[in-house]
Short mmCIF file of C-alpha atoms in Angstrom, two decimals:
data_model
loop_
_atom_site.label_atom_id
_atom_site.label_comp_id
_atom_site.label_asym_id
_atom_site.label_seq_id
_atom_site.Cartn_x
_atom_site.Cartn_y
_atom_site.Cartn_z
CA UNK P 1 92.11 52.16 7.53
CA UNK P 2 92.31 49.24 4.58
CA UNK P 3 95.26 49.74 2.35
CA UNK P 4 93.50 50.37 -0.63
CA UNK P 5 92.03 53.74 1.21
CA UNK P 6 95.19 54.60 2.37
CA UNK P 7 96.85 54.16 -1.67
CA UNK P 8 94.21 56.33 -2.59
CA UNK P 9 94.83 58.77 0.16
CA UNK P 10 98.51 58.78 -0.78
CA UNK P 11 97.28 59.26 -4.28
CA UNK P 12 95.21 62.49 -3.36
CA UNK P 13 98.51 64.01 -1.91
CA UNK P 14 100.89 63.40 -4.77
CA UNK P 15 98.36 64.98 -7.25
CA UNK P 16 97.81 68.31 -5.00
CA UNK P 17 101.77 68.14 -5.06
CA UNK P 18 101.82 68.17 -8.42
CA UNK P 19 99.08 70.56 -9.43
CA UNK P 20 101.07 72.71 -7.14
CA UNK P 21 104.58 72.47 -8.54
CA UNK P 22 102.78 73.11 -11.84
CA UNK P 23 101.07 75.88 -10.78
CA UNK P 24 104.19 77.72 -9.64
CA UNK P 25 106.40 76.52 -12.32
CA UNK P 26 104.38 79.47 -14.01
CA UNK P 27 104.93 82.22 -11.76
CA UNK P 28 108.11 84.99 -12.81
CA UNK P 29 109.70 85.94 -9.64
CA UNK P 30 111.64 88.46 -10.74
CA UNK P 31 112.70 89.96 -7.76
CA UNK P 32 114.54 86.89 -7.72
CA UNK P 33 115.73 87.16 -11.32
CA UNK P 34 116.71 91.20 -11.65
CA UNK P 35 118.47 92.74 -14.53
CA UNK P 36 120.11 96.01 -12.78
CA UNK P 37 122.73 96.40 -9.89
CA UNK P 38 120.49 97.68 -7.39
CA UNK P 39 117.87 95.18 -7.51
CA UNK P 40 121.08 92.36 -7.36
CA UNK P 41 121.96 93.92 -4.05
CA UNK P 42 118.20 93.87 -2.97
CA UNK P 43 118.12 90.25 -4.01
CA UNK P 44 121.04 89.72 -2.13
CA UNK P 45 120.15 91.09 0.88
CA UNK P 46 116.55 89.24 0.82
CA UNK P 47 118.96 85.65 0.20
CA UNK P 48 121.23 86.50 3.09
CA UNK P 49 118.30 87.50 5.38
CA UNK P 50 116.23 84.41 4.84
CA UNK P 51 119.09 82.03 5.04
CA UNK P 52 120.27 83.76 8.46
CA UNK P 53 116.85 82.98 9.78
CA UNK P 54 116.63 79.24 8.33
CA UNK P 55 119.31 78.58 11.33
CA UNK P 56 116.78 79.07 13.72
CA UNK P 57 114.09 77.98 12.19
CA UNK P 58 115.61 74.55 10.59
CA UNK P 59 116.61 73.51 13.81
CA UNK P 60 113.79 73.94 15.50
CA UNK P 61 111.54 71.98 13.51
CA UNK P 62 113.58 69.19 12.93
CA UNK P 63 113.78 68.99 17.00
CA UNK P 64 109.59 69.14 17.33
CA UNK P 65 109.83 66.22 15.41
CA UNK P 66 112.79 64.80 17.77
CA UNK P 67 111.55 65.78 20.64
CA UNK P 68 108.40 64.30 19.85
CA UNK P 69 109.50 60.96 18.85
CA UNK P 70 111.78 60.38 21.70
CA UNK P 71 109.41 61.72 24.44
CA UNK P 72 106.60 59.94 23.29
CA UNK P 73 104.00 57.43 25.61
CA UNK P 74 105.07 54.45 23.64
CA UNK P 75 108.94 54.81 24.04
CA UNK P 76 110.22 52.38 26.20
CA UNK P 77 113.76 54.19 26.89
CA UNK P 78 112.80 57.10 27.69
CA UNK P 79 113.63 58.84 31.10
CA UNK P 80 111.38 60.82 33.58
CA UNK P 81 113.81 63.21 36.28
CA UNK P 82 111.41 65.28 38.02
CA UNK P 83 114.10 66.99 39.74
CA UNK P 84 115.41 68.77 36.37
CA UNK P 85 114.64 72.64 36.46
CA UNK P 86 117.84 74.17 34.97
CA UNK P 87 120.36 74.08 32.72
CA UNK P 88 122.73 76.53 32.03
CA UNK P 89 123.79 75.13 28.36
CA UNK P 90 120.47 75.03 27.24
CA UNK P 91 119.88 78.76 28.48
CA UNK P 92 123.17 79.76 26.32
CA UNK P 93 122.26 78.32 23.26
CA UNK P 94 118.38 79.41 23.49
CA UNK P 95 119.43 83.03 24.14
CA UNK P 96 123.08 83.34 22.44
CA UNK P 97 121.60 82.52 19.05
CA UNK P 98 118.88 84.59 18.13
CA UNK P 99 120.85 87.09 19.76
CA UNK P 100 124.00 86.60 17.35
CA UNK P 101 120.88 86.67 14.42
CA UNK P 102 119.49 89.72 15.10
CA UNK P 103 123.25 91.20 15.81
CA UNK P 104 124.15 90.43 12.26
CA UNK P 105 120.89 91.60 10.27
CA UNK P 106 120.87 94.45 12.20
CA UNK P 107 124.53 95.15 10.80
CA UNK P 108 124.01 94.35 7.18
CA UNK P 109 120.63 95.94 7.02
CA UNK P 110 121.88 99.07 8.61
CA UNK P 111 124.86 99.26 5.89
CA UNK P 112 122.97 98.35 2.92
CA UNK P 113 120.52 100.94 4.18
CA UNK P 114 122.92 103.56 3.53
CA UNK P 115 124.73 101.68 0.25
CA UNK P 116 121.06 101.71 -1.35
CA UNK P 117 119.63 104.99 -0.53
CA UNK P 118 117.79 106.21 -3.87
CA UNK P 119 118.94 109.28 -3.73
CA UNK P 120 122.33 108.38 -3.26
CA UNK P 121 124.09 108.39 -6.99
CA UNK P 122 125.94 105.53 -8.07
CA UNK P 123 129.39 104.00 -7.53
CA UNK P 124 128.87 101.23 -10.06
CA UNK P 125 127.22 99.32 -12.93
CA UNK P 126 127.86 95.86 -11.22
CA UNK P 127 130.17 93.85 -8.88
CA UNK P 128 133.95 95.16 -10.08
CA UNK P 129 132.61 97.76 -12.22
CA UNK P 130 133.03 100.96 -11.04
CA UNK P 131 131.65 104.18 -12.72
CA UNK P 132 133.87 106.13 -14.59
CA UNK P 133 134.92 109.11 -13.21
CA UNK P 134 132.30 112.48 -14.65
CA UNK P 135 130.14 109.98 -16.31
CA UNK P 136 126.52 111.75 -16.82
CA UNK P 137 123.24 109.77 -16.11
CA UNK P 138 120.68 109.49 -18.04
CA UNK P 139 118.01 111.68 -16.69
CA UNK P 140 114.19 110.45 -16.63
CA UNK P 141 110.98 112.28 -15.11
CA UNK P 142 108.47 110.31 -13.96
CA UNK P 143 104.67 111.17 -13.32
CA UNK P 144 102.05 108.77 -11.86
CA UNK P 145 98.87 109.75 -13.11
CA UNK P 146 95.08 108.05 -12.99
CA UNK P 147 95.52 105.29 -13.71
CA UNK P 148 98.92 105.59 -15.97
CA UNK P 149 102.73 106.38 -16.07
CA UNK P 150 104.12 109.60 -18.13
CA UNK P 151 107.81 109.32 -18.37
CA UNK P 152 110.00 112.20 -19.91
CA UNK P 153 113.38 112.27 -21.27
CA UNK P 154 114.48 115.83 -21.00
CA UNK P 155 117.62 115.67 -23.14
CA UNK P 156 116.22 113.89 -25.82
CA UNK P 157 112.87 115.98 -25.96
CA UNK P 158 110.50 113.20 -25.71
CA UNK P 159 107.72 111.73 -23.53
CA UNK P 160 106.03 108.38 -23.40
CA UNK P 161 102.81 106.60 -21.84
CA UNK P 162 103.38 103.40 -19.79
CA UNK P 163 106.64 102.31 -22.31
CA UNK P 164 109.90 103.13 -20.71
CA UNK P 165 112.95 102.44 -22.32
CA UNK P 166 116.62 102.36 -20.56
CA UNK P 167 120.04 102.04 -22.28
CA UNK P 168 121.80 99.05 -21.03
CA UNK P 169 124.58 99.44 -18.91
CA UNK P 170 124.17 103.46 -18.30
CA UNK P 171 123.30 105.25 -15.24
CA UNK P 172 119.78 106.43 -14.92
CA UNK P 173 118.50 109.35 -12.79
CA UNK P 174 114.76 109.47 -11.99
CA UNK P 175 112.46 112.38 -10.96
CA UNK P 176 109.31 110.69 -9.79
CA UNK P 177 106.32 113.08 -8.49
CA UNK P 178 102.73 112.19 -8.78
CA UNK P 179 99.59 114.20 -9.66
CA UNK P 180 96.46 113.59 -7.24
CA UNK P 181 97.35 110.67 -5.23
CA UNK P 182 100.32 108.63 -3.60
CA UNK P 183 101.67 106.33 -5.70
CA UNK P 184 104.89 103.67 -5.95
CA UNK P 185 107.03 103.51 -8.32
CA UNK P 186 108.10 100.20 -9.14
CA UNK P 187 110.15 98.06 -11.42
CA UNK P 188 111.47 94.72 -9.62
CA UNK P 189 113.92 93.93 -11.90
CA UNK P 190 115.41 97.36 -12.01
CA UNK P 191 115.40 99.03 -8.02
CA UNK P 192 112.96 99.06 -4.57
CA UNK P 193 109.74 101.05 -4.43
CA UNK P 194 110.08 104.53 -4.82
CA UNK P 195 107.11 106.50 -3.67
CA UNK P 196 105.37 108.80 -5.99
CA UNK P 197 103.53 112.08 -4.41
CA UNK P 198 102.11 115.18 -5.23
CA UNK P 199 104.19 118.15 -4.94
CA UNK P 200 106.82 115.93 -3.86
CA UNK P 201 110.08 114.93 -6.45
CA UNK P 202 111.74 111.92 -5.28
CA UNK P 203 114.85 110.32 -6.37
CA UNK P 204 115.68 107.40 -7.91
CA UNK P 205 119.35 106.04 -9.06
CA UNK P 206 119.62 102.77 -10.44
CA UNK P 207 120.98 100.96 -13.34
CA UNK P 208 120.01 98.25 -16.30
CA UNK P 209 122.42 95.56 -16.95
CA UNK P 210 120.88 92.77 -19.13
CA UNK P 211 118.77 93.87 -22.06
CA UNK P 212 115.11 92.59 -22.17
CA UNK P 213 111.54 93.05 -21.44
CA UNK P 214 109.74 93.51 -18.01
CA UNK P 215 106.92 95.00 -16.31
CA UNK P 216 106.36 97.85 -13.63
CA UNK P 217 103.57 98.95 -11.82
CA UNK P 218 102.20 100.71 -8.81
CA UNK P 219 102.45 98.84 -5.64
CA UNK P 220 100.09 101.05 -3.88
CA UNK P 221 96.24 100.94 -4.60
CA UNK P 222 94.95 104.28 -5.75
CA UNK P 223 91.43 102.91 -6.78
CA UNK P 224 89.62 101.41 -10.18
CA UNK P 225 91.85 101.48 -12.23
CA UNK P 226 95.15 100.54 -10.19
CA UNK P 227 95.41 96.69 -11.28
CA UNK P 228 96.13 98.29 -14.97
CA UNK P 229 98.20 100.80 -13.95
CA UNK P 230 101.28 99.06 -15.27
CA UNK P 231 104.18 99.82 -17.67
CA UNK P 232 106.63 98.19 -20.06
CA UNK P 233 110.28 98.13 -19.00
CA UNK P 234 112.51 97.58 -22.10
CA UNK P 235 116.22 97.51 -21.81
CA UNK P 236 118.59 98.17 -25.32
CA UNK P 237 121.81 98.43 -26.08
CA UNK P 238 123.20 101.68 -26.00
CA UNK P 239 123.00 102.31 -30.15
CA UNK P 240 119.78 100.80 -29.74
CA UNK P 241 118.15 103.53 -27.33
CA UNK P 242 119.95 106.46 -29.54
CA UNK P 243 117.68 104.96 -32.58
CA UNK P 244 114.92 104.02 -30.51
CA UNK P 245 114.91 108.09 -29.24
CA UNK P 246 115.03 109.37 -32.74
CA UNK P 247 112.17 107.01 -33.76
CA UNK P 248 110.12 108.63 -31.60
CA UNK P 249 111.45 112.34 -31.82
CA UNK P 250 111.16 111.67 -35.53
CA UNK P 251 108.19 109.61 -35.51
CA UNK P 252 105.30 112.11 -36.24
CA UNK P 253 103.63 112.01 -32.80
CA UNK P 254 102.27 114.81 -31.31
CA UNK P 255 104.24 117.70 -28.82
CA UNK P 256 103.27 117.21 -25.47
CA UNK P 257 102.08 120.66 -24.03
CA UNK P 258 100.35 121.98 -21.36
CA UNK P 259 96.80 121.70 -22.90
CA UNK P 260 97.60 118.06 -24.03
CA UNK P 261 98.84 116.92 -20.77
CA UNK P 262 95.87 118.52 -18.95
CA UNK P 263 93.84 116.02 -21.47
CA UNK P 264 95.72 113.30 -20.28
CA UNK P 265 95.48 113.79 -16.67
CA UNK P 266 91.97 113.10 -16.43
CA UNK P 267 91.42 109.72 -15.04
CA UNK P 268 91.19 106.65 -17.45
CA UNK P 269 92.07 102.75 -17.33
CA UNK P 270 93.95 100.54 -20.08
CA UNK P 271 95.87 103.52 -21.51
CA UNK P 272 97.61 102.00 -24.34
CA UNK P 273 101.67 102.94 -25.59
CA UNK P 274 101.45 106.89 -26.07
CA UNK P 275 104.59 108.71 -27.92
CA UNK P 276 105.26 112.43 -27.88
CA UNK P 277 107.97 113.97 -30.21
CA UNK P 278 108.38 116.67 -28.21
CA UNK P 279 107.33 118.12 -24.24
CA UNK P 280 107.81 121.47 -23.14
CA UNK P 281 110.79 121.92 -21.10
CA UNK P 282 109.13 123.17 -18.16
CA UNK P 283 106.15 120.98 -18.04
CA UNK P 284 107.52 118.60 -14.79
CA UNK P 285 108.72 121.51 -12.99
CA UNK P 286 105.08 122.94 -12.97
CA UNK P 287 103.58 119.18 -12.29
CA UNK P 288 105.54 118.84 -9.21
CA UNK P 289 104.40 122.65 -8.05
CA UNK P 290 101.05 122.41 -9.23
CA UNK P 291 100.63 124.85 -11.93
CA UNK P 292 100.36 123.73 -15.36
CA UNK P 293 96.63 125.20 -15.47
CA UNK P 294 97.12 128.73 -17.35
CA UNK P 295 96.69 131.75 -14.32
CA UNK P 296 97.51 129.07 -11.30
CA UNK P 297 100.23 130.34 -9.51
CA UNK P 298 103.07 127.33 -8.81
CA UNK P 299 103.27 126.07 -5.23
CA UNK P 300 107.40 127.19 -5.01
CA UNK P 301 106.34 130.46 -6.03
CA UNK P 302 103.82 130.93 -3.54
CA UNK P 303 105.88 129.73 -0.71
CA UNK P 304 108.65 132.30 -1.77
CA UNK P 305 106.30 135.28 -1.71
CA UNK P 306 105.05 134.19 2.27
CA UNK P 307 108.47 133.93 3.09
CA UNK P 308 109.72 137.30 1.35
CA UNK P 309 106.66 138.96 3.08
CA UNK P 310 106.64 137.58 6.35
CA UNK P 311 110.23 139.15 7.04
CA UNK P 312 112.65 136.91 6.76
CA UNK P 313 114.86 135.67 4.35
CA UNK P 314 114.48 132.21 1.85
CA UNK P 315 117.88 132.14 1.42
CA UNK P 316 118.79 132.06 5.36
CA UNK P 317 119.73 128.41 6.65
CA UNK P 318 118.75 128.60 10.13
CA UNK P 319 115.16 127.08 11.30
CA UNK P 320 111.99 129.59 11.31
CA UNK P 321 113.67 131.72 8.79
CA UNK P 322 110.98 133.44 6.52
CA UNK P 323 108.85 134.27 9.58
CA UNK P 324 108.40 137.75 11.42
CA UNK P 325 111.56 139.07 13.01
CA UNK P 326 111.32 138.28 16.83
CA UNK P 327 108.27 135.82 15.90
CA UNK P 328 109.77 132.38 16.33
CA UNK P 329 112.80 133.08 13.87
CA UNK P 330 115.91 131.24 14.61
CA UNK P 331 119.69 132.41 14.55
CA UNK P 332 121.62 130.99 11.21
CA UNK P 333 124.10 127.98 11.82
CA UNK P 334 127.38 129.47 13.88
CA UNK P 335 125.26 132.53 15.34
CA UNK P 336 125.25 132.73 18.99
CA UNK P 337 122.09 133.49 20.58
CA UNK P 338 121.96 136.25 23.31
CA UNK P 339 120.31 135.45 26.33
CA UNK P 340 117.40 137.88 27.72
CA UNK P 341 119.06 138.61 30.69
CA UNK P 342 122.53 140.00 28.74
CA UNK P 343 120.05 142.25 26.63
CA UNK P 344 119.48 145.94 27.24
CA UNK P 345 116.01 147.45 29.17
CA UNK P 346 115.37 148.63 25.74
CA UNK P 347 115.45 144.96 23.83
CA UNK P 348 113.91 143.05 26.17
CA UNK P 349 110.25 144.07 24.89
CA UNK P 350 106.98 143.03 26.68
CA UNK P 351 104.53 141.06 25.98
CA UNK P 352 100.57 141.72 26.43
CA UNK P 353 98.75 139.43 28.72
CA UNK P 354 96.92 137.46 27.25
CA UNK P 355 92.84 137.83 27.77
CA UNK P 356 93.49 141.52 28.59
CA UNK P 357 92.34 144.12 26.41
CA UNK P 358 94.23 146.90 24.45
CA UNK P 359 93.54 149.99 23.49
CA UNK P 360 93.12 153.94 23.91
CA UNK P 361 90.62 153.10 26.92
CA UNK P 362 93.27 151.06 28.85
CA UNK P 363 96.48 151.31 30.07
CA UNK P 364 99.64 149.09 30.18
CA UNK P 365 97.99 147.38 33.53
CA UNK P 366 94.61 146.81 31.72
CA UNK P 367 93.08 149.17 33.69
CA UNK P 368 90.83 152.03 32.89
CA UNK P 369 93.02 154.87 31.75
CA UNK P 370 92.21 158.45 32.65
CA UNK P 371 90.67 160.69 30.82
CA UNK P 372 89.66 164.24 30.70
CA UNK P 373 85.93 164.60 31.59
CA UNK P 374 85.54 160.83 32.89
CA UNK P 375 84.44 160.67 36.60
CA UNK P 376 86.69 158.65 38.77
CA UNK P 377 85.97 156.90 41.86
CA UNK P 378 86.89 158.40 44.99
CA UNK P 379 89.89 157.37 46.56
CA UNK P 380 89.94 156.06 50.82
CA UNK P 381 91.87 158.07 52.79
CA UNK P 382 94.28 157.07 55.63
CA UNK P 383 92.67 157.73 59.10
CA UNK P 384 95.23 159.98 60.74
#
């Protein structure tokens, strides 16, 4: 190759470079950035994770490179022992570190498993800030609809469309359910991915600590209109949210009822900021069973009637309870079940075979029974 090709070449590989650099200096990552607790910890945990695999992986690249170099055709030191099979240092290292790797992710994953559970409430706003003992969260219902987000704020009376607001600094409480299909619920800056589904209400706990402006979407596709399913994550000071609530309580929008919400189920894309002064208390209860159409009956009470019906009791903690009695119904926690041989003759039962018919023409056998005026087949007698 001439020199001036190779400049050029060397040319072509420094722009690419740069386009590149430039192309990234534009990205957010903001689960490397987060403003809340919980996503620190996630960060965290994603820093430690990567940089405990680096130690493997580091190493072994920079030895390709070694290896190659010093083994190569042209070296004129190198040394050939075709008698080398094993050695018992290199077998320690290449099995004694990955080994030590996986032992500690598999300890800090396991604990932080536990430490972040969303459903687990919170300890603290940040590192050396505990939570004040009795201190209420701020309590948020969330609703993933086609192709939007409905959050309500059941203290204050209000509901929004894809614009939630957080105090700063205050523990938050979501209720997160979903309408028709599985969604995720998902803010990076504020917590993990929280699925959304229907009939289901999962938890969230989490926590804001910088004010600011971010975004939050659905990380799981649910069709058309799922790249705009997005919302606006604002963070304010305390005094801040109080005024930004009474804004909207006081703001002139319209009550969100079950009429209007059944409006704004129905699918539609690029669903611009909604506000509602006021939501009917009730109204996420009957999302999350199902029955916010007038005459439906909700899925909770449904399941309580079968239950009630089939014998058994709702209230009872051990498994099977709600079915028949002696149908697959299991003792309550500390009851001891009797075996079938310590029972009486008169609780053991019977059971049918199965296949055989029942009924006035048969009798416990399967056989014919006898009746008055049917002919029966002679019986054989013994020869004497």
């Amino acid at each position: 190759m001439r020199e001036s090709d190779h400049i050029a070449a060397l040319r072509s590989r420094a722009f690419l470079v740069l386009v590149g650099a430039l192309f990234l200096s534009g990205c957010d990552m903001v689960v490397l950035n987060p403003a809340g607790d919980i996503a620190v910890q996630q960060r965290n945990l994603i820093l430690f994770a990567t940089a405990v695999m680096l130690l493997i992986i580091v190493p072994v690249l920079v030895l390709t490179v070694v290896f190659a170099w010093r083994y190569r055709r042209g070296n004129p030191n190198k040394n050939y022992d075709p008698e080398f099979d094993h050695s018992t240092t290199l077998e320690l290292v290449i099995w004694a570190c990955p080994l030590l790797i996986i032992i500690a992710l598999s300890a800090v994953t396991w604990t932080h498993t536990h430490l972040l559970d969303p459903f687990r409430p919170l300890e603290r706003l940040g590192p050396g800030r505990p939570l004040a003992k009795g201190a209420k969260p701020l309590e948020v219902q969330v609703v993933a609809l086609e192709w939007k987000w409905l959050f309500i704020y059941p203290e204050q009376g209000i509901a929004t469309v894809n614009d939630l607001a957080l105090p700063v600094d205050v523990p938050v409480r979501f209720s997160i359910t979903s309408t028709d299909q599985f969604a995720t619920f998902y803010a990076p800056t504020l917590a993990g991915m929280i699925y959304a589904m229907p009939g289901m209400d999962s938890k969230l706990n989490a926590v804001l600590n910088k004010p600011g402006q971010t975004w939050g979407y659905s990380g799981n596709y649910t069709g058309e209109g799922h790249s705009t399913m997005r919302f606006r994550l604002t963070g304010l000071r305390l005094a801040d949210f109080d005024r930004w609530a009474r804004e909207v309580k006081q703001g002139g929008g319209l009550p969100l009822e079950a009429s209007r919400y059944l409006a704004l189920e129905k699918p539609s894309e690029k669903v611009p900021f909604i506000r509602f002064s006021s939501v009917s208390p009730t109204l996420f209860d009957r999302i999350v069973n199902r029955c916010v159409e007038a005459g439906r009956p909700c899925m909770n009470q449904t399941m309580n009637h079968d239950m009630r019906h089939g014998g058994g009791s709702p209230d009872a903690g051990g498994l099977g309870s709600g079915t028949m009695p002696g149908h697959g119904s299991m003792p309550a926690p500390g009851d001891k079940p009797e075996a079938a041989l310590e029972k009486d003759a008169g609780d053991k039962g019977s059971s049918p075979k199965v296949g055989m018919p029942v009924g006035p023409d048969y009798n416990a056998r399967g056989r014919d029974a006898e009746k008055p005026g049917k002919p029966q087949p002679p019986k054989a007698q013994a020869n004497p």
